[in-house]
Amino acid sequence: MPKISEERKTERREQILAGARRCFAEHGYEGATVIRLERDIGLSRGAIFNYFPSKEDLFLELSYRDNARLVRLWMEKGWEATLREIATEDPAWLGVFLEIGRKLRTDPDFRKRHGARSQDELAPPLVEHVLAEQERGELRHDQPAERVAGFISLVANGLAVQIALGEPIRDVDALIEFVRTAVEPGAFRASSETA
Amino acid sequence: MPKISEERKTERREQILAGARRCFAEHGYEGATVIRLERDIGLSRGAIFNYFPSKEDLFLELSYRDNARLVRLWMEKGWEATLREIATEDPAWLGVFLEIGRKLRTDPDFRKRHGARSQDELAPPLVEHVLAEQERGELRHDQPAERVAGFISLVANGLAVQIALGEPIRDVDALIEFVRTAVEPGAFRASSETA
């Protein structure tokens, strides 16, 4: 086999991931067979699995990249930008995350691999970011940073599932306004005063 | 065939629905084959489909009943009780709703049948209920009742999807506290004052 440059390898990886994403979105996780992956990626199974040893690895890499992109957006442009970004996602792609629910619940190894990298690499800097916002008085501080991040993440999950189920929300601004009231310090002060 | 009393018919319907719910939860929507439905319900396909003409009808009835129960709980005990109830649901059963995502997005007839009854029968009294709470000063009134109900429903969906994906939230009280801040009038007043 001829040697492939690092640059060419990176290109190949990106080609494979882009094709796999389209394939998963169109056919679902189970429906993305090796034959369909070969066709949508435009490479043979040998070439594909040289880069990613299994369909599971392909999906986990795509899932990690999505998480990483959303966490980066949150840290750079704020959680509002992240919710807006999710609202524009492809419903069919978001739907793939729903389809792996059974596998996540019933396959402990898959579950561990799915959560591990996001937990280890993405969660700590995000919680740090929220903590810094709390310290600057930009977010309520009567709840631990993990809980504030957890609440916004739960809303993000609610938004994603509605889009994936074909119920896009009509007004993202109104959603953001509710979340802002829930997490901003002004709201916290008021609820203390009236308590 | 012997005549069956109305009472016996109701019993049968309940037996069929309870068995179908177990079957869907254990095997998923696609995996709930006629053979498995017969086994989990304890009746022949003829007897089952005498009451429900298709698997789709069985699922839609179960789904409608879940919605009706949660909306009733919301109206009788408040949205907090509804969120607490969802937090105790069987992850496998909630997972079935995720598995029908593709069908909901790609099968317009199923989509219409799935939404129609809940929209027509459950949404109007719930919005009326929220409106009355707004008028009594118990919920913020700077947003239409539909939006307030929509935000709480989105949080409920976020909670349900996390449970279905095997990520139960650790502290429902904290979640309720965030939502309360978002929807109570005190919080609204404060965010107006600071604006």
mmCIF file of C-alpha atoms in Angstrom:
data_model
loop_
_atom_site.group_PDB
_atom_site.id
_atom_site.type_symbol
_atom_site.label_atom_id
_atom_site.label_comp_id
_atom_site.label_asym_id
_atom_site.label_seq_id
_atom_site.Cartn_x
_atom_site.Cartn_y
_atom_site.Cartn_z
ATOM 1 C CA MET A 1 0.000 0.000 0.000
ATOM 2 C CA PRO A 2 1.265 3.497 -0.770
ATOM 3 C CA LYS A 3 1.936 5.786 2.173
ATOM 4 C CA ILE A 4 -0.774 8.408 2.715
ATOM 5 C CA SER A 5 0.194 11.847 4.015
ATOM 6 C CA GLU A 6 -1.239 13.082 7.331
ATOM 7 C CA GLU A 7 -3.139 15.748 5.448
ATOM 8 C CA ARG A 8 -4.702 13.165 3.153
ATOM 9 C CA LYS A 9 -5.581 11.030 6.187
ATOM 10 C CA THR A 10 -7.374 13.956 7.830
ATOM 11 C CA GLU A 11 -9.291 14.623 4.604
ATOM 12 C CA ARG A 12 -10.306 10.977 4.442
ATOM 13 C CA ARG A 13 -11.522 10.996 8.048
ATOM 14 C CA GLU A 14 -13.626 14.074 7.327
ATOM 15 C CA GLN A 15 -15.039 12.505 4.154
ATOM 16 C CA ILE A 16 -15.954 9.369 6.081
ATOM 17 C CA LEU A 17 -17.585 11.284 8.950
ATOM 18 C CA ALA A 18 -19.581 13.560 6.626
ATOM 19 C CA GLY A 19 -20.909 10.600 4.634
ATOM 20 C CA ALA A 20 -21.687 8.612 7.778
ATOM 21 C CA ARG A 21 -23.619 11.558 9.245
ATOM 22 C CA ARG A 22 -25.783 11.737 6.109
ATOM 23 C CA CYS A 23 -26.276 7.972 6.184
ATOM 24 C CA PHE A 24 -27.297 7.884 9.870
ATOM 25 C CA ALA A 25 -29.663 10.835 9.368
ATOM 26 C CA GLU A 26 -31.335 9.239 6.363
ATOM 27 C CA HIS A 27 -31.575 5.633 7.517
ATOM 28 C CA GLY A 28 -31.303 5.795 11.318
ATOM 29 C CA TYR A 29 -28.706 4.034 13.454
ATOM 30 C CA GLU A 30 -29.908 0.492 12.785
ATOM 31 C CA GLY A 31 -30.726 1.260 9.146
ATOM 32 C CA ALA A 32 -27.197 2.522 8.412
ATOM 33 C CA THR A 33 -25.934 -0.819 7.111
ATOM 34 C CA VAL A 34 -22.373 -1.353 5.866
ATOM 35 C CA ILE A 35 -23.634 -1.319 2.258
ATOM 36 C CA ARG A 36 -25.401 2.018 2.776
ATOM 37 C CA LEU A 37 -22.395 3.470 4.626
ATOM 38 C CA GLU A 38 -20.130 2.461 1.701
ATOM 39 C CA ARG A 39 -22.494 4.118 -0.777
ATOM 40 C CA ASP A 40 -23.031 7.357 1.191
ATOM 41 C CA ILE A 41 -19.340 7.702 2.071
ATOM 42 C CA GLY A 42 -18.074 6.652 -1.373
ATOM 43 C CA LEU A 43 -15.429 4.287 0.001
ATOM 44 C CA SER A 44 -15.208 0.536 0.526
ATOM 45 C CA ARG A 45 -15.803 -1.005 3.946
ATOM 46 C CA GLY A 46 -12.081 -1.811 4.098
ATOM 47 C CA ALA A 47 -11.154 1.855 3.649
ATOM 48 C CA ILE A 48 -13.818 3.023 6.110
ATOM 49 C CA PHE A 49 -13.012 0.563 8.859
ATOM 50 C CA ASN A 50 -9.318 1.351 8.470
ATOM 51 C CA TYR A 51 -10.202 4.699 10.074
ATOM 52 C CA PHE A 52 -13.100 3.658 12.307
ATOM 53 C CA PRO A 53 -13.147 0.046 13.510
ATOM 54 C CA SER A 54 -16.963 -0.163 13.738
ATOM 55 C CA LYS A 55 -20.228 1.637 13.049
ATOM 56 C CA GLU A 56 -20.384 2.303 16.784
ATOM 57 C CA ASP A 57 -17.036 4.159 16.603
ATOM 58 C CA LEU A 58 -18.275 6.233 13.673
ATOM 59 C CA PHE A 59 -21.385 7.259 15.567
ATOM 60 C CA LEU A 60 -19.512 7.959 18.812
ATOM 61 C CA GLU A 61 -17.053 10.245 16.983
ATOM 62 C CA LEU A 62 -19.918 12.165 15.328
ATOM 63 C CA SER A 63 -21.748 12.438 18.641
ATOM 64 C CA TYR A 64 -18.623 13.650 20.469
ATOM 65 C CA ARG A 65 -17.963 16.264 17.769
ATOM 66 C CA ASP A 66 -21.531 17.576 18.059
ATOM 67 C CA ASN A 67 -21.190 17.870 21.812
ATOM 68 C CA ALA A 68 -17.778 19.520 21.506
ATOM 69 C CA ARG A 69 -19.106 22.028 18.960
ATOM 70 C CA LEU A 70 -22.103 22.949 21.144
ATOM 71 C CA VAL A 71 -20.004 23.273 24.303
ATOM 72 C CA ARG A 72 -17.487 25.468 22.423
ATOM 73 C CA LEU A 73 -20.338 27.636 21.145
ATOM 74 C CA TRP A 74 -21.734 27.923 24.686
ATOM 75 C CA MET A 75 -18.336 29.021 26.054
ATOM 76 C CA GLU A 76 -17.609 31.445 23.212
ATOM 77 C CA LYS A 77 -21.043 32.940 22.441
ATOM 78 C CA GLY A 78 -23.176 31.979 25.456
ATOM 79 C CA TRP A 79 -25.882 29.376 26.097
ATOM 80 C CA GLU A 80 -28.418 31.445 24.120
ATOM 81 C CA ALA A 81 -26.380 30.890 20.926
ATOM 82 C CA THR A 82 -26.272 27.168 21.712
ATOM 83 C CA LEU A 83 -30.067 26.934 22.002
ATOM 84 C CA ARG A 84 -30.431 28.896 18.744
ATOM 85 C CA GLU A 85 -27.979 26.533 17.045
ATOM 86 C CA ILE A 86 -29.884 23.437 18.208
ATOM 87 C CA ALA A 87 -33.101 24.965 16.855
ATOM 88 C CA THR A 88 -31.549 24.942 13.359
ATOM 89 C CA GLU A 89 -30.306 21.318 13.476
ATOM 90 C CA ASP A 90 -31.513 18.687 11.035
ATOM 91 C CA PRO A 91 -34.444 16.831 12.711
ATOM 92 C CA ALA A 92 -33.383 13.579 11.041
ATOM 93 C CA TRP A 93 -29.872 13.796 12.518
ATOM 94 C CA LEU A 94 -31.180 14.683 15.996
ATOM 95 C CA GLY A 95 -33.522 11.715 15.625
ATOM 96 C CA VAL A 96 -30.550 9.334 15.520
ATOM 97 C CA PHE A 97 -29.791 10.230 19.155
ATOM 98 C CA LEU A 98 -33.313 9.122 20.071
ATOM 99 C CA GLU A 99 -32.860 5.855 18.209
ATOM 100 C CA ILE A 100 -29.825 4.889 20.271
ATOM 101 C CA GLY A 101 -31.828 5.248 23.499
ATOM 102 C CA ARG A 102 -32.482 1.530 23.820
ATOM 103 C CA LYS A 103 -28.818 0.733 23.118
ATOM 104 C CA LEU A 104 -27.714 3.347 25.681
ATOM 105 C CA ARG A 105 -30.016 1.879 28.334
ATOM 106 C CA THR A 106 -29.277 -1.778 27.657
ATOM 107 C CA ASP A 107 -25.629 -1.883 26.492
ATOM 108 C CA PRO A 108 -23.402 -0.779 29.417
ATOM 109 C CA ASP A 109 -20.251 -0.736 27.288
ATOM 110 C CA PHE A 110 -21.838 1.522 24.657
ATOM 111 C CA ARG A 111 -23.240 3.710 27.424
ATOM 112 C CA LYS A 112 -19.815 4.085 29.010
ATOM 113 C CA ARG A 113 -18.081 4.830 25.701
ATOM 114 C CA HIS A 114 -20.827 7.327 24.774
ATOM 115 C CA GLY A 115 -20.564 9.317 27.987
ATOM 116 C CA ALA A 116 -16.903 8.955 28.909
ATOM 117 C CA ARG A 117 -15.192 11.352 26.500
ATOM 118 C CA SER A 118 -17.825 14.080 26.848
ATOM 119 C CA GLN A 119 -17.766 13.741 30.639
ATOM 120 C CA ASP A 120 -13.974 13.785 30.894
ATOM 121 C CA GLU A 121 -13.150 16.403 28.269
ATOM 122 C CA LEU A 122 -16.183 18.660 27.858
ATOM 123 C CA ALA A 123 -17.979 18.829 31.210
ATOM 124 C CA PRO A 124 -15.153 20.252 33.426
ATOM 125 C CA PRO A 125 -14.381 23.356 31.287
ATOM 126 C CA LEU A 126 -18.118 24.040 30.848
ATOM 127 C CA VAL A 127 -18.738 23.924 34.597
ATOM 128 C CA GLU A 128 -15.692 26.198 35.080
ATOM 129 C CA HIS A 129 -17.181 28.602 32.549
ATOM 130 C CA VAL A 130 -20.548 28.669 34.356
ATOM 131 C CA LEU A 131 -18.771 29.150 37.700
ATOM 132 C CA ALA A 132 -16.883 32.168 36.311
ATOM 133 C CA GLU A 133 -20.176 33.653 35.073
ATOM 134 C CA GLN A 134 -21.675 33.109 38.516
ATOM 135 C CA GLU A 135 -18.686 34.867 40.097
ATOM 136 C CA ARG A 136 -19.071 37.803 37.693
ATOM 137 C CA GLY A 137 -22.750 38.049 38.739
ATOM 138 C CA GLU A 138 -24.030 37.028 35.316
ATOM 139 C CA LEU A 139 -25.717 33.826 36.500
ATOM 140 C CA ARG A 140 -27.554 33.011 39.724
ATOM 141 C CA HIS A 141 -25.241 31.622 42.387
ATOM 142 C CA ASP A 142 -27.718 30.103 44.856
ATOM 143 C CA GLN A 143 -27.358 26.825 42.931
ATOM 144 C CA PRO A 144 -24.071 25.007 42.210
ATOM 145 C CA ALA A 145 -22.581 25.601 38.738
ATOM 146 C CA GLU A 146 -23.263 21.938 37.830
ATOM 147 C CA ARG A 147 -26.985 22.450 38.486
ATOM 148 C CA VAL A 148 -27.181 25.665 36.438
ATOM 149 C CA ALA A 149 -25.369 23.948 33.552
ATOM 150 C CA GLY A 150 -27.587 20.896 34.068
ATOM 151 C CA PHE A 151 -30.798 22.922 33.833
ATOM 152 C CA ILE A 152 -29.729 24.641 30.607
ATOM 153 C CA SER A 153 -28.646 21.254 29.207
ATOM 154 C CA LEU A 154 -32.039 19.761 30.094
ATOM 155 C CA VAL A 155 -33.775 22.596 28.223
ATOM 156 C CA ALA A 156 -31.408 21.963 25.274
ATOM 157 C CA ASN A 157 -32.418 18.288 25.370
ATOM 158 C CA GLY A 158 -36.100 19.235 25.454
ATOM 159 C CA LEU A 159 -35.596 21.478 22.433
ATOM 160 C CA ALA A 160 -33.655 18.769 20.567
ATOM 161 C CA VAL A 161 -36.260 16.072 21.243
ATOM 162 C CA GLN A 162 -39.134 18.298 20.099
ATOM 163 C CA ILE A 163 -37.286 19.028 16.857
ATOM 164 C CA ALA A 164 -36.431 15.345 16.404
ATOM 165 C CA LEU A 165 -40.104 14.404 16.925
ATOM 166 C CA GLY A 166 -41.136 16.955 14.299
ATOM 167 C CA GLU A 167 -42.440 19.579 16.767
ATOM 168 C CA PRO A 168 -40.091 22.522 16.175
ATOM 169 C CA ILE A 169 -40.757 25.341 18.616
ATOM 170 C CA ARG A 170 -42.171 28.437 17.007
ATOM 171 C CA ASP A 171 -40.442 31.041 19.099
ATOM 172 C CA VAL A 172 -36.872 30.442 20.246
ATOM 173 C CA ASP A 173 -36.738 34.021 21.620
ATOM 174 C CA ALA A 174 -39.549 33.255 24.069
ATOM 175 C CA LEU A 175 -37.800 30.035 25.137
ATOM 176 C CA ILE A 176 -34.570 31.958 25.753
ATOM 177 C CA GLU A 177 -36.482 34.572 27.745
ATOM 178 C CA PHE A 178 -37.901 31.870 30.070
ATOM 179 C CA VAL A 179 -34.474 30.294 30.545
ATOM 180 C CA ARG A 180 -32.866 33.698 31.120
ATOM 181 C CA THR A 181 -35.375 34.432 33.877
ATOM 182 C CA ALA A 182 -34.598 31.038 35.430
ATOM 183 C CA VAL A 183 -30.809 31.445 35.468
ATOM 184 C CA GLU A 184 -30.125 35.167 35.772
ATOM 185 C CA PRO A 185 -29.279 36.590 39.206
ATOM 186 C CA GLY A 186 -32.026 39.257 39.056
ATOM 187 C CA ALA A 187 -34.667 36.575 39.029
ATOM 188 C CA PHE A 188 -32.976 34.867 41.952
ATOM 189 C CA ARG A 189 -32.954 38.050 44.013
ATOM 190 C CA ALA A 190 -36.644 38.576 43.378
ATOM 191 C CA SER A 191 -37.626 35.069 44.375
ATOM 192 C CA SER A 192 -35.638 35.495 47.619
ATOM 193 C CA GLU A 193 -37.343 38.799 48.357
ATOM 194 C CA THR A 194 -40.821 37.444 47.813
ATOM 195 C CA ALA A 195 -40.079 34.232 49.777
ATOM 196 C CA MET B 1 -70.207 -15.655 19.438
ATOM 197 C CA PRO B 2 -71.624 -15.064 22.929
ATOM 198 C CA LYS B 3 -72.516 -11.505 23.848
ATOM 199 C CA ILE B 4 -69.982 -9.817 26.112
ATOM 200 C CA SER B 5 -71.187 -7.322 28.688
ATOM 201 C CA GLU B 6 -69.944 -3.717 28.565
ATOM 202 C CA GLU B 7 -68.132 -4.273 31.839
ATOM 203 C CA ARG B 8 -66.344 -7.308 30.448
ATOM 204 C CA LYS B 9 -65.440 -5.334 27.326
ATOM 205 C CA THR B 10 -63.890 -2.575 29.414
ATOM 206 C CA GLU B 11 -61.909 -5.155 31.375
ATOM 207 C CA ARG B 12 -60.663 -6.681 28.145
ATOM 208 C CA ARG B 13 -59.589 -3.317 26.777
ATOM 209 C CA GLU B 14 -57.653 -2.630 29.970
ATOM 210 C CA GLN B 15 -56.032 -6.072 29.865
ATOM 211 C CA ILE B 16 -55.000 -5.498 26.238
ATOM 212 C CA LEU B 17 -53.595 -2.028 26.921
ATOM 213 C CA ALA B 18 -51.657 -3.124 30.010
ATOM 214 C CA GLY B 19 -50.078 -6.039 28.137
ATOM 215 C CA ALA B 20 -49.293 -3.908 25.082
ATOM 216 C CA ARG B 21 -47.596 -1.298 27.287
ATOM 217 C CA ARG B 22 -45.336 -3.967 28.794
ATOM 218 C CA CYS B 23 -44.627 -5.357 25.335
ATOM 219 C CA PHE B 24 -43.735 -1.950 23.820
ATOM 220 C CA ALA B 25 -41.542 -1.098 26.811
ATOM 221 C CA GLU B 26 -39.667 -4.392 26.631
ATOM 222 C CA HIS B 27 -39.245 -4.736 22.863
ATOM 223 C CA GLY B 28 -39.667 -1.218 21.482
ATOM 224 C CA TYR B 29 -42.236 -0.118 18.921
ATOM 225 C CA GLU B 30 -40.817 -2.062 15.987
ATOM 226 C CA GLY B 31 -39.889 -5.035 18.164
ATOM 227 C CA ALA B 32 -43.456 -5.418 19.492
ATOM 228 C CA THR B 33 -44.479 -8.017 16.904
ATOM 229 C CA VAL B 34 -47.933 -9.576 16.772
ATOM 230 C CA ILE B 35 -46.550 -12.795 18.292
ATOM 231 C CA ARG B 36 -44.997 -10.891 21.206
ATOM 232 C CA LEU B 37 -48.164 -8.799 21.684
ATOM 233 C CA GLU B 38 -50.236 -11.999 21.846
ATOM 234 C CA ARG B 39 -47.884 -13.478 24.433
ATOM 235 C CA ASP B 40 -47.638 -10.355 26.641
ATOM 236 C CA ILE B 41 -51.371 -9.635 26.453
ATOM 237 C CA GLY B 42 -52.427 -13.273 26.830
ATOM 238 C CA LEU B 43 -54.982 -13.119 23.999
ATOM 239 C CA SER B 44 -55.016 -14.143 20.346
ATOM 240 C CA ARG B 45 -54.446 -11.592 17.589
ATOM 241 C CA GLY B 46 -58.118 -11.959 16.642
ATOM 242 C CA ALA B 47 -59.261 -10.996 20.126
ATOM 243 C CA ILE B 48 -56.753 -8.113 20.348
ATOM 244 C CA PHE B 49 -57.525 -6.630 16.949
ATOM 245 C CA ASN B 50 -61.228 -6.881 17.681
ATOM 246 C CA TYR B 51 -60.609 -4.044 20.146
ATOM 247 C CA PHE B 52 -57.741 -2.244 18.410
ATOM 248 C CA PRO B 53 -57.526 -2.562 14.616
ATOM 249 C CA SER B 54 -53.714 -2.215 14.502
ATOM 250 C CA LYS B 55 -50.528 -1.943 16.543
ATOM 251 C CA GLU B 56 -50.565 1.759 15.681
ATOM 252 C CA ASP B 57 -54.003 2.125 17.309
ATOM 253 C CA LEU B 58 -52.779 0.342 20.426
ATOM 254 C CA PHE B 59 -49.814 2.658 20.744
ATOM 255 C CA LEU B 60 -51.844 5.804 20.016
ATOM 256 C CA GLU B 61 -54.360 4.893 22.730
ATOM 257 C CA LEU B 62 -51.559 4.310 25.266
ATOM 258 C CA SER B 63 -49.885 7.554 24.270
ATOM 259 C CA TYR B 64 -53.139 9.524 24.522
ATOM 260 C CA ARG B 65 -53.847 8.041 27.953
ATOM 261 C CA ASP B 66 -50.386 9.047 29.189
ATOM 262 C CA ASN B 67 -50.891 12.578 27.954
ATOM 263 C CA ALA B 68 -54.370 12.748 29.454
ATOM 264 C CA ARG B 69 -53.112 11.493 32.816
ATOM 265 C CA LEU B 70 -50.262 14.040 32.912
ATOM 266 C CA VAL B 71 -52.504 16.939 31.855
ATOM 267 C CA ARG B 72 -55.072 15.936 34.507
ATOM 268 C CA LEU B 73 -52.310 15.800 37.125
ATOM 269 C CA TRP B 74 -51.070 19.240 36.020
ATOM 270 C CA MET B 75 -54.578 20.718 36.340
ATOM 271 C CA GLU B 76 -55.345 19.021 39.667
ATOM 272 C CA LYS B 77 -51.992 19.131 41.498
ATOM 273 C CA GLY B 78 -49.908 21.628 39.481
ATOM 274 C CA TRP B 79 -47.087 21.335 36.962
ATOM 275 C CA GLU B 80 -44.608 20.511 39.748
ATOM 276 C CA ALA B 81 -46.474 17.247 40.436
ATOM 277 C CA THR B 82 -46.392 16.480 36.717
ATOM 278 C CA LEU B 83 -42.605 16.873 36.533
ATOM 279 C CA ARG B 84 -42.235 14.697 39.642
ATOM 280 C CA GLU B 85 -44.473 12.059 38.059
ATOM 281 C CA ILE B 86 -42.427 12.003 34.836
ATOM 282 C CA ALA B 87 -39.261 11.573 36.902
ATOM 283 C CA THR B 88 -40.672 8.264 38.221
ATOM 284 C CA GLU B 89 -41.696 6.860 34.807
ATOM 285 C CA ASP B 90 -40.230 3.643 33.415
ATOM 286 C CA PRO B 91 -37.261 4.616 31.166
ATOM 287 C CA ALA B 92 -38.064 1.732 28.795
ATOM 288 C CA TRP B 93 -41.622 2.951 28.280
ATOM 289 C CA LEU B 94 -40.516 6.580 27.753
ATOM 290 C CA GLY B 95 -37.988 5.205 25.275
ATOM 291 C CA VAL B 96 -40.798 3.988 23.014
ATOM 292 C CA PHE B 97 -41.741 7.622 22.356
ATOM 293 C CA LEU B 98 -38.199 8.230 21.115
ATOM 294 C CA GLU B 99 -38.393 5.200 18.843
ATOM 295 C CA ILE B 100 -41.440 6.527 17.018
ATOM 296 C CA GLY B 101 -39.598 9.753 16.128
ATOM 297 C CA ARG B 102 -38.740 8.610 12.619
ATOM 298 C CA LYS B 103 -42.312 7.416 12.029
ATOM 299 C CA LEU B 104 -43.673 10.727 13.356
ATOM 300 C CA ARG B 105 -41.405 12.726 11.043
ATOM 301 C CA THR B 106 -41.883 10.600 7.930
ATOM 302 C CA ASP B 107 -45.468 9.276 8.161
ATOM 303 C CA PRO B 108 -47.882 12.264 7.901
ATOM 304 C CA ASP B 109 -50.953 10.143 8.683
ATOM 305 C CA PHE B 110 -49.386 8.724 11.864
ATOM 306 C CA ARG B 111 -48.219 12.216 12.808
ATOM 307 C CA LYS B 112 -51.731 13.613 12.406
ATOM 308 C CA ARG B 113 -53.349 10.787 14.335
ATOM 309 C CA HIS B 114 -50.737 11.085 17.096
ATOM 310 C CA GLY B 115 -51.250 14.812 17.623
ATOM 311 C CA ALA B 116 -54.908 15.295 16.781
ATOM 312 C CA ARG B 117 -56.662 13.938 19.858
ATOM 313 C CA SER B 118 -54.226 15.502 22.331
ATOM 314 C CA GLN B 119 -54.415 18.833 20.498
ATOM 315 C CA ASP B 120 -58.195 18.847 20.296
ATOM 316 C CA GLU B 121 -59.075 17.440 23.700
ATOM 317 C CA LEU B 122 -56.178 18.132 26.055
ATOM 318 C CA ALA B 123 -54.533 21.382 24.945
ATOM 319 C CA PRO B 124 -57.521 23.789 25.250
ATOM 320 C CA PRO B 125 -58.402 23.021 28.907
ATOM 321 C CA LEU B 126 -54.700 23.116 29.864
ATOM 322 C CA VAL B 127 -54.226 26.540 28.274
ATOM 323 C CA GLU B 128 -57.427 27.696 30.041
ATOM 324 C CA HIS B 129 -55.980 26.429 33.313
ATOM 325 C CA VAL B 130 -52.704 28.316 32.786
ATOM 326 C CA LEU B 131 -54.621 31.451 31.820
ATOM 327 C CA ALA B 132 -56.642 31.262 35.046
ATOM 328 C CA GLU B 133 -53.404 30.927 37.036
ATOM 329 C CA GLN B 134 -52.011 33.957 35.222
ATOM 330 C CA GLU B 135 -55.156 35.912 36.079
ATOM 331 C CA ARG B 136 -54.863 34.916 39.740
ATOM 332 C CA GLY B 137 -51.259 36.185 39.681
ATOM 333 C CA GLU B 138 -49.779 32.728 40.184
ATOM 334 C CA LEU B 139 -47.954 32.628 36.837
ATOM 335 C CA ARG B 140 -46.202 35.380 34.864
ATOM 336 C CA HIS B 141 -48.541 37.123 32.447
ATOM 337 C CA ASP B 142 -46.070 38.919 30.152
ATOM 338 C CA GLN B 143 -46.149 35.832 27.924
ATOM 339 C CA PRO B 144 -49.292 34.242 26.422
ATOM 340 C CA ALA B 145 -50.657 31.209 28.292
ATOM 341 C CA GLU B 146 -49.713 28.962 25.330
ATOM 342 C CA ARG B 147 -46.061 29.989 25.692
ATOM 343 C CA VAL B 148 -45.978 29.410 29.457
ATOM 344 C CA ALA B 149 -47.576 25.988 28.974
ATOM 345 C CA GLY B 150 -45.186 25.364 26.058
ATOM 346 C CA PHE B 151 -42.106 26.153 28.148
ATOM 347 C CA ILE B 152 -43.144 23.823 30.970
ATOM 348 C CA SER B 153 -43.955 21.125 28.388
ATOM 349 C CA LEU B 154 -40.518 21.546 26.802
ATOM 350 C CA VAL B 155 -38.892 21.064 30.215
ATOM 351 C CA ALA B 156 -41.093 17.972 30.718
ATOM 352 C CA ASN B 157 -39.863 16.657 27.358
ATOM 353 C CA GLY B 158 -36.248 17.346 28.342
ATOM 354 C CA LEU B 159 -36.782 15.433 31.587
ATOM 355 C CA ALA B 160 -38.470 12.532 29.774
ATOM 356 C CA VAL B 161 -35.740 12.234 27.135
ATOM 357 C CA GLN B 162 -32.962 12.250 29.748
ATOM 358 C CA ILE B 163 -34.720 9.472 31.641
ATOM 359 C CA ALA B 164 -35.336 7.531 28.409
ATOM 360 C CA LEU B 165 -31.635 7.859 27.487
ATOM 361 C CA GLY B 166 -30.653 6.531 30.907
ATOM 362 C CA GLU B 167 -29.613 9.910 32.366
ATOM 363 C CA PRO B 168 -32.111 10.413 35.207
ATOM 364 C CA ILE B 169 -31.703 13.805 36.850
ATOM 365 C CA ARG B 170 -30.426 13.629 40.386
ATOM 366 C CA ASP B 171 -32.391 16.496 41.877
ATOM 367 C CA VAL B 172 -35.963 17.082 40.712
ATOM 368 C CA ASP B 173 -36.366 19.743 43.434
ATOM 369 C CA ALA B 174 -33.614 21.865 41.852
ATOM 370 C CA LEU B 175 -35.204 21.452 38.411
ATOM 371 C CA ILE B 176 -38.574 22.584 39.804
ATOM 372 C CA GLU B 177 -36.900 25.575 41.484
ATOM 373 C CA PHE B 178 -35.412 26.705 38.126
ATOM 374 C CA VAL B 179 -38.762 26.308 36.349
ATOM 375 C CA ARG B 180 -40.595 28.089 39.163
ATOM 376 C CA THR B 181 -38.245 31.061 38.839
ATOM 377 C CA ALA B 182 -38.873 31.089 35.079
ATOM 378 C CA VAL B 183 -42.679 31.045 35.282
ATOM 379 C CA GLU B 184 -43.612 32.774 38.532
ATOM 380 C CA PRO B 185 -44.688 36.425 38.426
ATOM 381 C CA GLY B 186 -42.092 37.523 41.038
ATOM 382 C CA ALA B 187 -39.312 36.599 38.682
ATOM 383 C CA PHE B 188 -41.025 38.466 35.875
ATOM 384 C CA ARG B 189 -41.341 41.630 37.964
ATOM 385 C CA ALA B 190 -37.672 41.497 38.854
ATOM 386 C CA SER B 191 -36.496 41.061 35.293
ATOM 387 C CA SER B 192 -38.677 44.033 34.253
ATOM 388 C CA GLU B 193 -37.234 46.163 37.058
ATOM 389 C CA THR B 194 -33.659 45.364 36.142
ATOM 390 C CA ALA B 195 -34.296 45.797 32.401
#
